[in-house]
Short mmCIF file of C-alpha atoms in Angstrom, two decimals:
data_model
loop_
_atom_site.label_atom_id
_atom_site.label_comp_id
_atom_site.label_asym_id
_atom_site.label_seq_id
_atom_site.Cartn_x
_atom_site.Cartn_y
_atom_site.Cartn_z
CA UNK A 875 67.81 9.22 71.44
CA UNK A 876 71.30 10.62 72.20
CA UNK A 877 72.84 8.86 74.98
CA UNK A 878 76.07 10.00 76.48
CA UNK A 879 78.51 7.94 79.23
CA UNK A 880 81.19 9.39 81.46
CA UNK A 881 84.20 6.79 82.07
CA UNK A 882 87.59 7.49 83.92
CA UNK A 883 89.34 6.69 87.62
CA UNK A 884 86.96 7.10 90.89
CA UNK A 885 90.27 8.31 92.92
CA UNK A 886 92.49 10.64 92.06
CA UNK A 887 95.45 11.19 94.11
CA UNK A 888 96.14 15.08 94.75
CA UNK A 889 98.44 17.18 92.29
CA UNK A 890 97.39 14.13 89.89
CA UNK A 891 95.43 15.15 86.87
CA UNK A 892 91.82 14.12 86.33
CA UNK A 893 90.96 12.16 83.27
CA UNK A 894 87.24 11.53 82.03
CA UNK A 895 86.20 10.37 78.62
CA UNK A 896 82.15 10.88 77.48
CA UNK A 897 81.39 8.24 74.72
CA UNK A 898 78.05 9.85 72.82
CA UNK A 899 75.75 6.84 71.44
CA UNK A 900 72.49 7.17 69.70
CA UNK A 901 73.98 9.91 67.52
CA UNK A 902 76.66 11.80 65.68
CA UNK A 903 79.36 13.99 67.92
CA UNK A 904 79.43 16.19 64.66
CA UNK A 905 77.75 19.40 63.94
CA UNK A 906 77.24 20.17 67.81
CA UNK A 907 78.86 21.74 70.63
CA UNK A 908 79.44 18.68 74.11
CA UNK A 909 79.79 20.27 77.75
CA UNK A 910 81.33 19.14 80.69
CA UNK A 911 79.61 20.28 84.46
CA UNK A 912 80.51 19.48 87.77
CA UNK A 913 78.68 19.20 90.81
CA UNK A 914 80.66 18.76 94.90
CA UNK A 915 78.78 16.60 97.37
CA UNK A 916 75.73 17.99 98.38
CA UNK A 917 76.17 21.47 96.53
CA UNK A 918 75.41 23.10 92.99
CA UNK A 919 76.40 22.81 89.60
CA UNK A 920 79.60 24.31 88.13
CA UNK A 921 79.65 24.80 84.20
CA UNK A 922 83.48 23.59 83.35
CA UNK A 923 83.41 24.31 79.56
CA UNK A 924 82.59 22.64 76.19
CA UNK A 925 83.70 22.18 72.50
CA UNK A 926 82.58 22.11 69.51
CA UNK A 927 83.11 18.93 67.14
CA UNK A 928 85.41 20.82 65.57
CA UNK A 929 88.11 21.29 68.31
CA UNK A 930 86.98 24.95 69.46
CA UNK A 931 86.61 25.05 73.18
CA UNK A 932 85.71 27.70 75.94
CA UNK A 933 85.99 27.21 79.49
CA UNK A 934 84.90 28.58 82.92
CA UNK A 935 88.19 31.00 83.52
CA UNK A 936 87.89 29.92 87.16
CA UNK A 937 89.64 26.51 85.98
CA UNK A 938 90.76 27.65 82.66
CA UNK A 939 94.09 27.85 83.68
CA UNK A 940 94.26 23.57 84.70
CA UNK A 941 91.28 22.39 81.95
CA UNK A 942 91.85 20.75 78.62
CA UNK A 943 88.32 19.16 76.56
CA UNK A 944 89.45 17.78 73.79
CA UNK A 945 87.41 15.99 70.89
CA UNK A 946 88.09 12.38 69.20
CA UNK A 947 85.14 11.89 66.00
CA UNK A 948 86.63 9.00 65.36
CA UNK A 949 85.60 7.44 68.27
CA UNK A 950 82.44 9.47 68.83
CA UNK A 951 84.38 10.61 72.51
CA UNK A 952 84.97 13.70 74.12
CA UNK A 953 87.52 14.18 77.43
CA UNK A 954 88.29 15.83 80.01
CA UNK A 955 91.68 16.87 81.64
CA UNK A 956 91.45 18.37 85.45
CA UNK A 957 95.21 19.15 86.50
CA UNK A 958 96.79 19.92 89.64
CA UNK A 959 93.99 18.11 91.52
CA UNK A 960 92.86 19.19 95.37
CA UNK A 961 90.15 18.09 97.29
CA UNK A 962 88.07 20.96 96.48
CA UNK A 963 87.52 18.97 93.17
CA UNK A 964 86.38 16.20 94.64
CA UNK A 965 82.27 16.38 92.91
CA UNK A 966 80.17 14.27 90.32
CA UNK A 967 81.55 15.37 86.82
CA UNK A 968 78.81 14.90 83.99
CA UNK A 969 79.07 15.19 80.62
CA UNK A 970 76.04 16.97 78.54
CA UNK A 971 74.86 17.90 75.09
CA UNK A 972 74.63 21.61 74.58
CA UNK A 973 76.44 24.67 74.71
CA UNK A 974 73.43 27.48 76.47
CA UNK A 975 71.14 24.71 77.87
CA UNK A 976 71.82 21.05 78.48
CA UNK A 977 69.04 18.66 77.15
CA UNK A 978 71.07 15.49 77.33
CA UNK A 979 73.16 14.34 79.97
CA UNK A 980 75.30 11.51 81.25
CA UNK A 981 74.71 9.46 84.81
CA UNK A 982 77.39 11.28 86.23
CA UNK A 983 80.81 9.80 87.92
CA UNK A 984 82.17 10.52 91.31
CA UNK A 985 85.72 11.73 91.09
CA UNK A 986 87.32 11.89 94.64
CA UNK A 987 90.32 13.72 95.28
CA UNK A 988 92.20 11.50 98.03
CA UNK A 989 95.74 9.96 99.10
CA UNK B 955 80.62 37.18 85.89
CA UNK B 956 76.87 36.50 86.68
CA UNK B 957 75.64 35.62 89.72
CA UNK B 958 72.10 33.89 89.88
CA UNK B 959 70.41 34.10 93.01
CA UNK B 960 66.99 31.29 93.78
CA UNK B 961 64.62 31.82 96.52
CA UNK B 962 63.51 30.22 98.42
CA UNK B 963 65.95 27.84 99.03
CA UNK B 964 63.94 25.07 100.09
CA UNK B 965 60.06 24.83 100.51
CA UNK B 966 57.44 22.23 101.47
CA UNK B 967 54.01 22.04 99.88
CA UNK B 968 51.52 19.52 99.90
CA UNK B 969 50.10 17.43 96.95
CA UNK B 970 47.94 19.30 94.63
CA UNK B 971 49.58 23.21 95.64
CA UNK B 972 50.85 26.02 93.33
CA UNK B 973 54.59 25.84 93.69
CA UNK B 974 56.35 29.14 92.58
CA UNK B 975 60.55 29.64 92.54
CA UNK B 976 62.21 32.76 91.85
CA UNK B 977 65.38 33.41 89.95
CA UNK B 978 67.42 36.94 89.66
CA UNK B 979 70.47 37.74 87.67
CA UNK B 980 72.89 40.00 88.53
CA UNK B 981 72.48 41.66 84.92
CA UNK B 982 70.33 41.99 82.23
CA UNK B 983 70.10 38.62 80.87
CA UNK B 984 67.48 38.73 78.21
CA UNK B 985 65.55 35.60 78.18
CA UNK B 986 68.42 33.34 78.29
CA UNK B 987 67.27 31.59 81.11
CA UNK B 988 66.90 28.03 81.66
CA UNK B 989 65.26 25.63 84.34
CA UNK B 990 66.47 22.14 84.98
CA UNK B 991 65.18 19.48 87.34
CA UNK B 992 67.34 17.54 89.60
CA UNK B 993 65.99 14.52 91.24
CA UNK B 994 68.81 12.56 94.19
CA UNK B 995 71.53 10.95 92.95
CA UNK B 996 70.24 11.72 88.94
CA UNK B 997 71.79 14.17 86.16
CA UNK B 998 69.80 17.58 85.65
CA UNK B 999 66.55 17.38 83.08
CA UNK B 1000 66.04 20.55 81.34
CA UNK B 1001 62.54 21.43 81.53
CA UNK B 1002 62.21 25.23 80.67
CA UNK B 1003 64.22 26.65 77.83
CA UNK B 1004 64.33 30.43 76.94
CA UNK B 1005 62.55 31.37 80.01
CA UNK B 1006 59.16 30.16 79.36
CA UNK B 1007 59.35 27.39 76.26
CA UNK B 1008 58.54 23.99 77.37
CA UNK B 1009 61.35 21.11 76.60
CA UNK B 1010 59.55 18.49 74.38
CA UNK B 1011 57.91 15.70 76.59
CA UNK B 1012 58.03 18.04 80.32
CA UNK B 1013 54.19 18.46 81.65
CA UNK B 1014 52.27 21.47 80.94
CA UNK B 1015 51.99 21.97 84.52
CA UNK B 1016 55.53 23.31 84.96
CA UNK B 1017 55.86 26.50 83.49
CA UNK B 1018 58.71 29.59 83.39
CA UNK B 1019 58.36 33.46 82.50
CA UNK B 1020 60.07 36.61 83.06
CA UNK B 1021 63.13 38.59 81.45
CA UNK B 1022 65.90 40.78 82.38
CA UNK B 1023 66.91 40.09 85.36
CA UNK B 1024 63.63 38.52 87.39
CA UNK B 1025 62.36 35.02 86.13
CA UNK B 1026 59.60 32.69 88.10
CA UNK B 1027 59.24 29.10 87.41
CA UNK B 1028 55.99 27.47 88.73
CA UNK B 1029 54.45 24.07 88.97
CA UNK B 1030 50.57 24.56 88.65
CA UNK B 1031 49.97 21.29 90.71
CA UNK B 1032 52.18 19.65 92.47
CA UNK B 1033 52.51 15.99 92.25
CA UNK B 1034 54.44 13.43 94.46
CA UNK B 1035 57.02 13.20 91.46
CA UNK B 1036 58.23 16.78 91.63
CA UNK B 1037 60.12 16.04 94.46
CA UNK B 1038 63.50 17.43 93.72
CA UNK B 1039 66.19 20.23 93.52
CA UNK B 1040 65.33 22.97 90.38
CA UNK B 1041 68.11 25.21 89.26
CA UNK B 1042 67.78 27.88 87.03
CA UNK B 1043 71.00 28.61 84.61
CA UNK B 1044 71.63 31.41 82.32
CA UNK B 1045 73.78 31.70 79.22
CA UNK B 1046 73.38 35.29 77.71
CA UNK B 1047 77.12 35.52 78.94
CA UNK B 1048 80.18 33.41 79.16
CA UNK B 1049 80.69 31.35 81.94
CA UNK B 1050 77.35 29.60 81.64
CA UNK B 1051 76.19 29.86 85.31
CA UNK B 1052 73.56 27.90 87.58
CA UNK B 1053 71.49 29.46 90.62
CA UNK B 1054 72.19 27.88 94.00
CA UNK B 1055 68.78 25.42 93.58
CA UNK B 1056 65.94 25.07 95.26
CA UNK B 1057 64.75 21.82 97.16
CA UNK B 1058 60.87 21.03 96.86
CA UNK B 1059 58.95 18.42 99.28
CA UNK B 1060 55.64 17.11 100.18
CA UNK B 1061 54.46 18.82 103.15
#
C-alpha cells in the first residue's frame, strides 16, 4: 500500500518561500504522475499541480507564476516551492498520488503564513 | 476554467435515509468526474471515479452517475460513519478543479 508523507516548516514568514517535501513509501515514485493540493482553514480544496517521475510538471496558472514541484527518484521525494508567501496561503498542503483523481494521499501539514 | 457548483451545501438526515448531492460543471465535462470523502481534520478518500465506478474497498451503498455537465452522488443508507464533507472534482480540463463540498450530519 502506497503511503505518502508531507514534511517542511509549520511557519512561514511572509514574502518567504514555502518548502514541502512528500517522501512516497510502500512503492516506486516511477512510472506515475504525484500531485500537490491545498486546502485554507475551514474552506475547499485547491489543485496546485503535479509531475510526472520524469520531471514534466503542470500547474494551476492561478499560482503558476510563484510554484516549482520538482522530482528527486533517488530519494523516492517529491517538493514543493510556494514563493512570495501571504497569508492568503496560509491552508493544509497535501501531497497525493494521481494526476485526474487522487486515490492516495498524505495526512496533510499546516503551513501558516505569519511574522 | 471550470467552475463546479454542489448543492446543497450542507444537509442533515437521519440514520438509515437516502442521501443524494448534486454536482454541475460549467461545461461539458464528459464523465470525468470524481467524488471524494472528507472526514475533520483527515485527507480526501476517493470514493467514485469516472462518475459512477466504485474505488476498490468503498461500500456499495455510495454510488455516482450522470455526464455532461449534471452528476448526482448518493448514499443508499446512511450510516453514522458518513459523517463528513464530499466534494466532487473534475479533470476533463486543466486546472483539475473541486466543487465547494457538501457537509452531511445525523439529524
Amino acid at each position: 500500500q502506497v503511503q505518502l508523507q508531507e514534511s517542511g516548516p509549520g511557519l512561514v514568514k511572509p514574502s518567504e518561500t514555502l518548502s514541502l517535501t512528500c517522501t512516497v513509501s510502500g512503492g516506486s515514485i516511477s512510472s506515475y504522475y504525484w500531485s500537490w493540493i491545498r486546502q485554507p482553514p475551514g474552506k475547499g480544496l485547491e489543485w496546485i499541480g503535479y509531475i510526472y517521475y520524469s520531471g514534466s510538471t503542470n500547474y494551476n496558472p492561478s499560482l503558476k507564476s510563484r510554484v516549482t514541484i520538482s522530482v528527486d527518484t533517488s530519494k523516492n521525494q517529491f517538493s514543493l516551492k510556494l514563493s512570495s508567501v501571504t497569508a492568503a496561503d496560509t491552508a493544509v498542503y497535501y501531497c497525493a498520488s494521481g494526476r485526474d483523481g487522487y486515490n492516495h494521499w498524505g495526512q496533510g501539514t499546516l503551513v501558516t503564513v505569519s511574522s | 476554467d471550470i467552475q463546479m457548483t454542489q448543492s446543497p451545501s450542507s444537509l442533515s438526515a437521519s440514520v438509515g435515509d437516502r442521501v443524494t448531492i448534486t454536482c454541475q460543471a460549467s461545461q461539458d465535462i464528459s464523465n470525468y468526474l470524481n467524488w471524494y470523502q472528507q472526514k475533520p481534520g483527515k485527507a480526501p478518500k476517493l470514493l467514485i471515479y469516472d462518475a459512477s465506478n466504485l474505488e476498490t474497498g468503498v461500500p456499495s451503498r455510495f454510488s455516482g452517475s450522470g455526464s455532461g455537465t449534471d452528476f448526482t452522488f448518493t448514499i443508499s443508507s446512511l450510516q453514522p460513519e458518513d459523517i463528513a464533507t464530499y466534494y466532487c472534482q473534475q479533470y476533463d480540463n486543466l486546472p483539475p478543479a473541486f466543487g465547494p463540498g457538501t457537509k452531511v450530519d445525523i439529524k
